[in-house]
Short mmCIF file of C-alpha atoms and ligand atoms in Angstrom, two decimals:
data_model
loop_
_atom_site.label_atom_id
_atom_site.label_comp_id
_atom_site.label_asym_id
_atom_site.label_seq_id
_atom_site.Cartn_x
_atom_site.Cartn_y
_atom_site.Cartn_z
CA MET A 248 -21.56 -34.43 -14.03
CA ASN A 249 -23.82 -31.66 -14.30
CA ASP A 250 -25.97 -29.65 -12.07
CA THR A 251 -29.73 -30.28 -12.00
CA SER A 252 -32.96 -29.32 -10.08
CA LYS A 253 -32.50 -32.26 -7.97
CA HIS A 254 -28.84 -30.81 -6.57
CA GLN A 255 -30.72 -27.50 -6.08
CA GLY A 256 -33.17 -28.88 -3.87
CA LEU A 257 -30.34 -30.59 -1.83
CA ARG A 258 -28.31 -27.29 -1.53
CA ASN A 259 -31.59 -25.56 -0.29
CA GLN A 260 -32.25 -28.20 2.27
CA LEU A 261 -28.33 -27.91 3.53
CA ALA A 262 -28.72 -24.26 3.57
CA LYS A 263 -31.67 -24.50 6.06
CA LEU A 264 -29.53 -26.95 8.05
CA LEU A 265 -26.71 -24.63 8.51
CA GLU A 266 -29.44 -21.75 9.42
CA GLU A 267 -30.90 -24.26 12.03
CA LYS A 268 -27.13 -24.83 13.25
CA GLY A 269 -26.86 -20.93 13.76
CA ILE A 270 -25.43 -19.52 10.72
CA ARG A 271 -27.29 -15.96 10.22
CA SER A 272 -25.72 -14.32 7.43
CA LYS A 273 -27.83 -14.04 4.46
CA ASN A 274 -24.87 -13.62 1.97
CA VAL A 275 -23.27 -16.99 3.29
CA LEU A 276 -26.40 -18.78 3.00
CA ASP A 277 -26.96 -17.35 -0.56
CA ALA A 278 -23.64 -18.82 -1.76
CA ILE A 279 -24.39 -22.28 0.08
CA ARG A 280 -27.56 -22.25 -2.22
CA LEU A 281 -25.73 -21.33 -5.36
CA ILE A 282 -22.47 -23.22 -5.40
CA PRO A 283 -22.55 -26.86 -6.76
CA ARG A 284 -20.65 -28.41 -4.14
CA HIS A 285 -20.81 -31.92 -5.93
CA LEU A 286 -18.89 -30.46 -8.80
CA PHE A 287 -16.10 -29.97 -6.20
CA LEU A 288 -15.91 -33.80 -5.58
CA ASP A 289 -15.19 -36.87 -7.34
CA SER A 290 -18.24 -38.15 -9.03
CA SER A 291 -18.31 -41.26 -6.43
CA PHE A 292 -19.54 -38.92 -3.77
CA GLU A 293 -22.69 -37.21 -5.92
CA ASN A 294 -24.90 -38.49 -3.76
CA PHE A 295 -23.39 -37.29 -0.27
CA ALA A 296 -22.21 -33.90 -1.70
CA TYR A 297 -24.89 -32.16 0.00
CA GLN A 298 -24.36 -33.85 3.66
CA ASP A 299 -23.15 -31.55 6.14
CA LYS A 300 -19.45 -33.61 6.09
CA ALA A 301 -15.78 -33.43 4.82
CA PHE A 302 -14.88 -35.76 2.17
CA PRO A 303 -11.23 -36.72 0.76
CA ILE A 304 -10.36 -34.81 -2.28
CA GLY A 305 -7.22 -36.69 -2.95
CA ALA A 306 -3.45 -35.93 -1.78
CA ASP A 307 -4.61 -36.80 1.78
CA GLN A 308 -6.65 -33.64 1.88
CA THR A 309 -10.43 -32.98 2.49
CA ILE A 310 -13.08 -30.58 0.85
CA SER A 311 -14.12 -28.55 4.49
CA GLN A 312 -17.44 -29.67 6.10
CA PRO A 313 -20.41 -27.06 4.88
CA TYR A 314 -20.94 -25.83 8.43
CA THR A 315 -17.29 -24.89 9.10
CA VAL A 316 -17.12 -23.40 5.43
CA ALA A 317 -20.13 -21.32 6.50
CA PHE A 318 -18.86 -20.47 10.09
CA GLN A 319 -15.35 -19.07 8.74
CA SER A 320 -17.24 -17.14 5.95
CA GLU A 321 -19.72 -15.49 8.43
CA LEU A 322 -17.17 -14.61 10.85
CA LEU A 323 -14.89 -12.97 8.12
CA ASP A 324 -18.36 -10.55 7.61
CA ILE A 325 -17.18 -9.87 3.88
CA LYS A 326 -18.18 -6.75 2.27
CA LYS A 327 -18.12 -6.40 -1.66
CA ASP A 328 -14.58 -5.86 -3.04
CA ASP A 329 -12.85 -6.77 0.08
CA LYS A 330 -9.54 -8.18 -0.48
CA ILE A 331 -9.22 -11.58 0.95
CA LEU A 332 -6.18 -14.00 1.27
CA GLU A 333 -7.24 -17.80 1.84
CA ILE A 334 -4.63 -20.20 3.03
CA GLY A 335 -5.38 -23.78 1.54
CA THR A 336 -7.13 -23.57 -1.80
CA GLY A 337 -7.86 -27.54 -1.47
CA SER A 338 -11.00 -28.47 -3.68
CA GLY A 339 -11.87 -24.62 -4.21
CA TYR A 340 -15.19 -24.75 -2.46
CA GLN A 341 -14.51 -22.21 0.36
CA THR A 342 -12.43 -20.13 -2.64
CA ALA A 343 -15.84 -20.08 -4.75
CA VAL A 344 -18.02 -19.15 -1.42
CA LEU A 345 -15.61 -16.24 -1.13
CA CYS A 346 -16.01 -15.12 -4.74
CA ALA A 347 -19.59 -15.62 -4.83
CA MET A 348 -19.89 -13.21 -1.75
CA GLY A 349 -17.97 -10.52 -4.12
CA ALA A 350 -14.55 -10.51 -2.55
CA THR A 351 -11.72 -10.24 -4.75
CA VAL A 352 -9.72 -13.37 -3.51
CA TYR A 353 -6.32 -14.62 -3.34
CA SER A 354 -5.66 -18.06 -2.41
CA ILE A 355 -2.54 -20.24 -1.75
CA GLU A 356 -2.35 -23.81 -2.14
CA ARG A 357 0.91 -26.14 -1.22
CA GLN A 358 -0.30 -29.36 -3.22
CA ASN A 359 0.30 -29.03 -6.62
CA LYS A 360 -1.78 -31.64 -7.70
CA LEU A 361 -4.92 -29.69 -5.91
CA PHE A 362 -3.58 -26.55 -7.19
CA LYS A 363 -3.61 -27.63 -10.90
CA ARG A 364 -6.81 -29.21 -10.89
CA THR A 365 -8.60 -26.42 -9.00
CA SER A 366 -6.98 -23.73 -11.04
CA LEU A 367 -9.06 -25.39 -14.15
CA LEU A 368 -12.33 -26.27 -12.15
CA LEU A 369 -13.13 -22.79 -10.68
CA PRO A 370 -13.18 -20.68 -13.88
CA LYS A 371 -15.22 -23.47 -15.67
CA LEU A 372 -17.60 -23.18 -13.09
CA GLY A 373 -17.80 -19.30 -13.38
CA PHE A 374 -15.74 -18.37 -10.46
CA ASN A 375 -12.78 -16.06 -10.91
CA PRO A 376 -10.64 -15.32 -8.18
CA LYS A 377 -8.24 -12.62 -8.64
CA LYS A 378 -4.94 -15.42 -8.31
CA LEU A 379 -4.38 -18.84 -7.34
CA ILE A 380 -0.94 -19.47 -5.81
CA PHE A 381 1.14 -22.64 -6.01
CA GLY A 382 3.13 -21.90 -2.61
CA ASP A 383 3.57 -22.07 1.21
CA GLY A 384 0.61 -19.84 2.89
CA TYR A 385 2.77 -19.91 6.27
CA LYS A 386 4.52 -16.66 4.51
CA GLY A 387 1.35 -15.04 3.04
CA LEU A 388 1.52 -13.04 0.10
CA PRO A 389 3.53 -9.89 1.06
CA GLU A 390 3.46 -8.37 -2.44
CA VAL A 391 -0.08 -8.09 -2.63
CA ALA A 392 -0.56 -7.48 1.18
CA PRO A 393 -2.58 -5.68 3.06
CA PHE A 394 -5.53 -7.76 3.19
CA ASP A 395 -9.08 -6.67 4.60
CA SER A 396 -9.20 -10.41 5.87
CA ILE A 397 -7.08 -13.72 6.02
CA ILE A 398 -8.68 -17.06 6.10
CA VAL A 399 -6.97 -20.12 7.23
CA THR A 400 -8.58 -23.49 6.12
CA ALA A 401 -6.01 -25.87 7.93
CA GLY A 402 -5.37 -26.58 11.40
CA ALA A 403 -2.22 -24.19 12.25
CA PRO A 404 0.13 -25.03 15.50
CA PHE A 405 0.64 -21.49 15.88
CA ILE A 406 -0.29 -18.15 14.17
CA PRO A 407 2.36 -17.39 11.57
CA GLN A 408 3.60 -13.84 11.91
CA PRO A 409 3.66 -13.03 8.27
CA LEU A 410 -0.34 -13.44 8.20
CA MET A 411 -0.65 -10.91 11.22
CA ALA A 412 1.77 -8.58 9.48
CA GLN A 413 -0.16 -8.71 6.01
CA LEU A 414 -3.63 -7.47 7.59
CA LYS A 415 -5.11 -3.99 7.39
CA VAL A 416 -5.96 -2.32 10.60
CA GLY A 417 -9.61 -3.08 11.16
CA GLY A 418 -8.89 -6.57 9.35
CA LYS A 419 -9.51 -10.14 10.57
CA LEU A 420 -7.77 -13.14 10.42
CA VAL A 421 -9.63 -16.47 11.00
CA ILE A 422 -7.49 -19.30 11.88
CA PRO A 423 -8.16 -22.82 13.25
CA LEU A 424 -5.50 -23.17 16.14
CA GLY A 425 -4.27 -26.29 17.28
CA GLU A 426 -2.51 -29.84 16.56
CA GLU A 427 -5.32 -32.52 16.99
CA ASN A 428 -8.33 -30.47 17.32
CA GLN A 429 -8.55 -26.86 16.58
CA ILE A 430 -9.99 -23.78 18.54
CA MET A 431 -11.33 -21.36 15.74
CA THR A 432 -9.82 -17.93 16.55
CA MET A 433 -10.30 -14.63 15.05
CA LEU A 434 -7.81 -11.91 15.46
CA ILE A 435 -8.86 -8.36 14.67
CA ARG A 436 -6.10 -5.85 14.20
CA LYS A 437 -6.82 -2.83 16.28
CA ASN A 438 -3.41 -0.84 15.22
CA GLU A 439 -0.03 -1.28 14.09
CA THR A 440 0.80 -3.32 17.10
CA GLN A 441 -2.41 -4.42 18.76
CA PHE A 442 -4.64 -7.43 18.07
CA GLU A 443 -7.71 -8.50 19.63
CA LYS A 444 -8.44 -12.07 20.08
CA HIS A 445 -11.90 -13.87 20.19
CA GLU A 446 -12.34 -17.75 20.29
CA TYR A 447 -15.28 -20.06 19.09
CA GLY A 448 -15.14 -23.76 20.05
CA GLU A 449 -13.58 -26.69 18.50
CA PHE A 450 -13.15 -27.81 15.16
CA ARG A 451 -11.24 -30.27 13.05
CA PHE A 452 -9.07 -29.68 10.34
CA VAL A 453 -6.23 -31.35 8.33
CA PRO A 454 -3.06 -29.59 9.30
CA LEU A 455 -1.37 -26.66 7.82
CA LEU A 456 2.09 -27.99 6.92
CA GLU A 457 5.28 -26.41 6.92
CA ASP A 458 7.36 -26.20 3.59
CA LYS A 459 9.80 -28.72 3.23
CA ASN A 460 11.66 -27.04 0.60
N1 SAH B 17 -10.88 -24.82 1.85
C1 SAH B 17 -10.40 -26.10 1.16
C2 SAH B 17 -9.79 -26.81 2.36
C3 SAH B 17 -9.01 -27.87 2.04
S1 SAH B 17 -8.12 -28.64 3.32
C4 SAH B 17 -11.61 -26.91 0.88
O1 SAH B 17 -12.93 -26.60 1.61
O2 SAH B 17 -11.54 -27.82 0.02
C5 SAH B 17 -6.67 -27.70 3.61
C6 SAH B 17 -5.58 -27.40 2.53
O3 SAH B 17 -4.68 -26.88 2.77
C7 SAH B 17 -5.21 -28.72 1.61
O4 SAH B 17 -5.63 -28.47 0.47
C8 SAH B 17 -3.68 -28.60 2.19
O5 SAH B 17 -2.86 -29.11 1.11
C9 SAH B 17 -3.63 -27.03 2.26
N2 SAH B 17 -2.47 -26.85 3.06
C10 SAH B 17 -1.68 -27.22 4.05
N3 SAH B 17 -0.88 -26.63 4.27
C11 SAH B 17 -0.65 -25.54 3.56
C12 SAH B 17 0.35 -24.38 3.62
N4 SAH B 17 1.35 -24.28 4.19
N5 SAH B 17 0.38 -23.22 2.73
C13 SAH B 17 -0.77 -23.49 1.48
N6 SAH B 17 -1.91 -24.57 1.87
C14 SAH B 17 -1.45 -25.48 2.34
#
């Protein structure tokens, strides 16, 4: 598969749709227009890749719906060179959006097959996260913390305490909370001990799984 003007046209349409659905951030919409989503999917999805839908990526996981990616990315309000931790690399599409927005990105994935595939794909497409990690996102990445923002891209039954501890003061944690459906939730760290909580309506994610090791 390659990237053609037809794909570019579909991406422009997708960005327009997301704008109509309420996405305002120019940085986010620019990233949607830039990133060849069809190359993050199996070739059998090529004709659907720019629909605003989630699709299977193997290992029982999905690439998030573009609206969800855009919504979470807008909440993070990324500034250039922000240090961001992503939990749930999956296809790497959200990772690429964060890279395109100028962030320094660390991303953790617990499925080895996806970790390996995405580790090869992202640099091939010209996206260079600082580090992709095979491991358990519930633990975060204490050796690199604190982070300007943390984004969780799987449905979490509760807020993992290590992720709160690894946020800078003023930093944001964007996490879909719940079992069956999730409420998009943002915590802003006010100081060492206090967090402000905001909620943004229902979304649907695959579950954030506890490590069995
Ligand atoms: N951002 C990804 C979303 C993939 S779905 C994309 O748009 O493609 C969520 C991902 O979270 C899956 O790949 C799943 O394997 C991963 N995941 C689930 N539990 C995890 C955990 N505890 N630590 C790290 N990754 C996890």
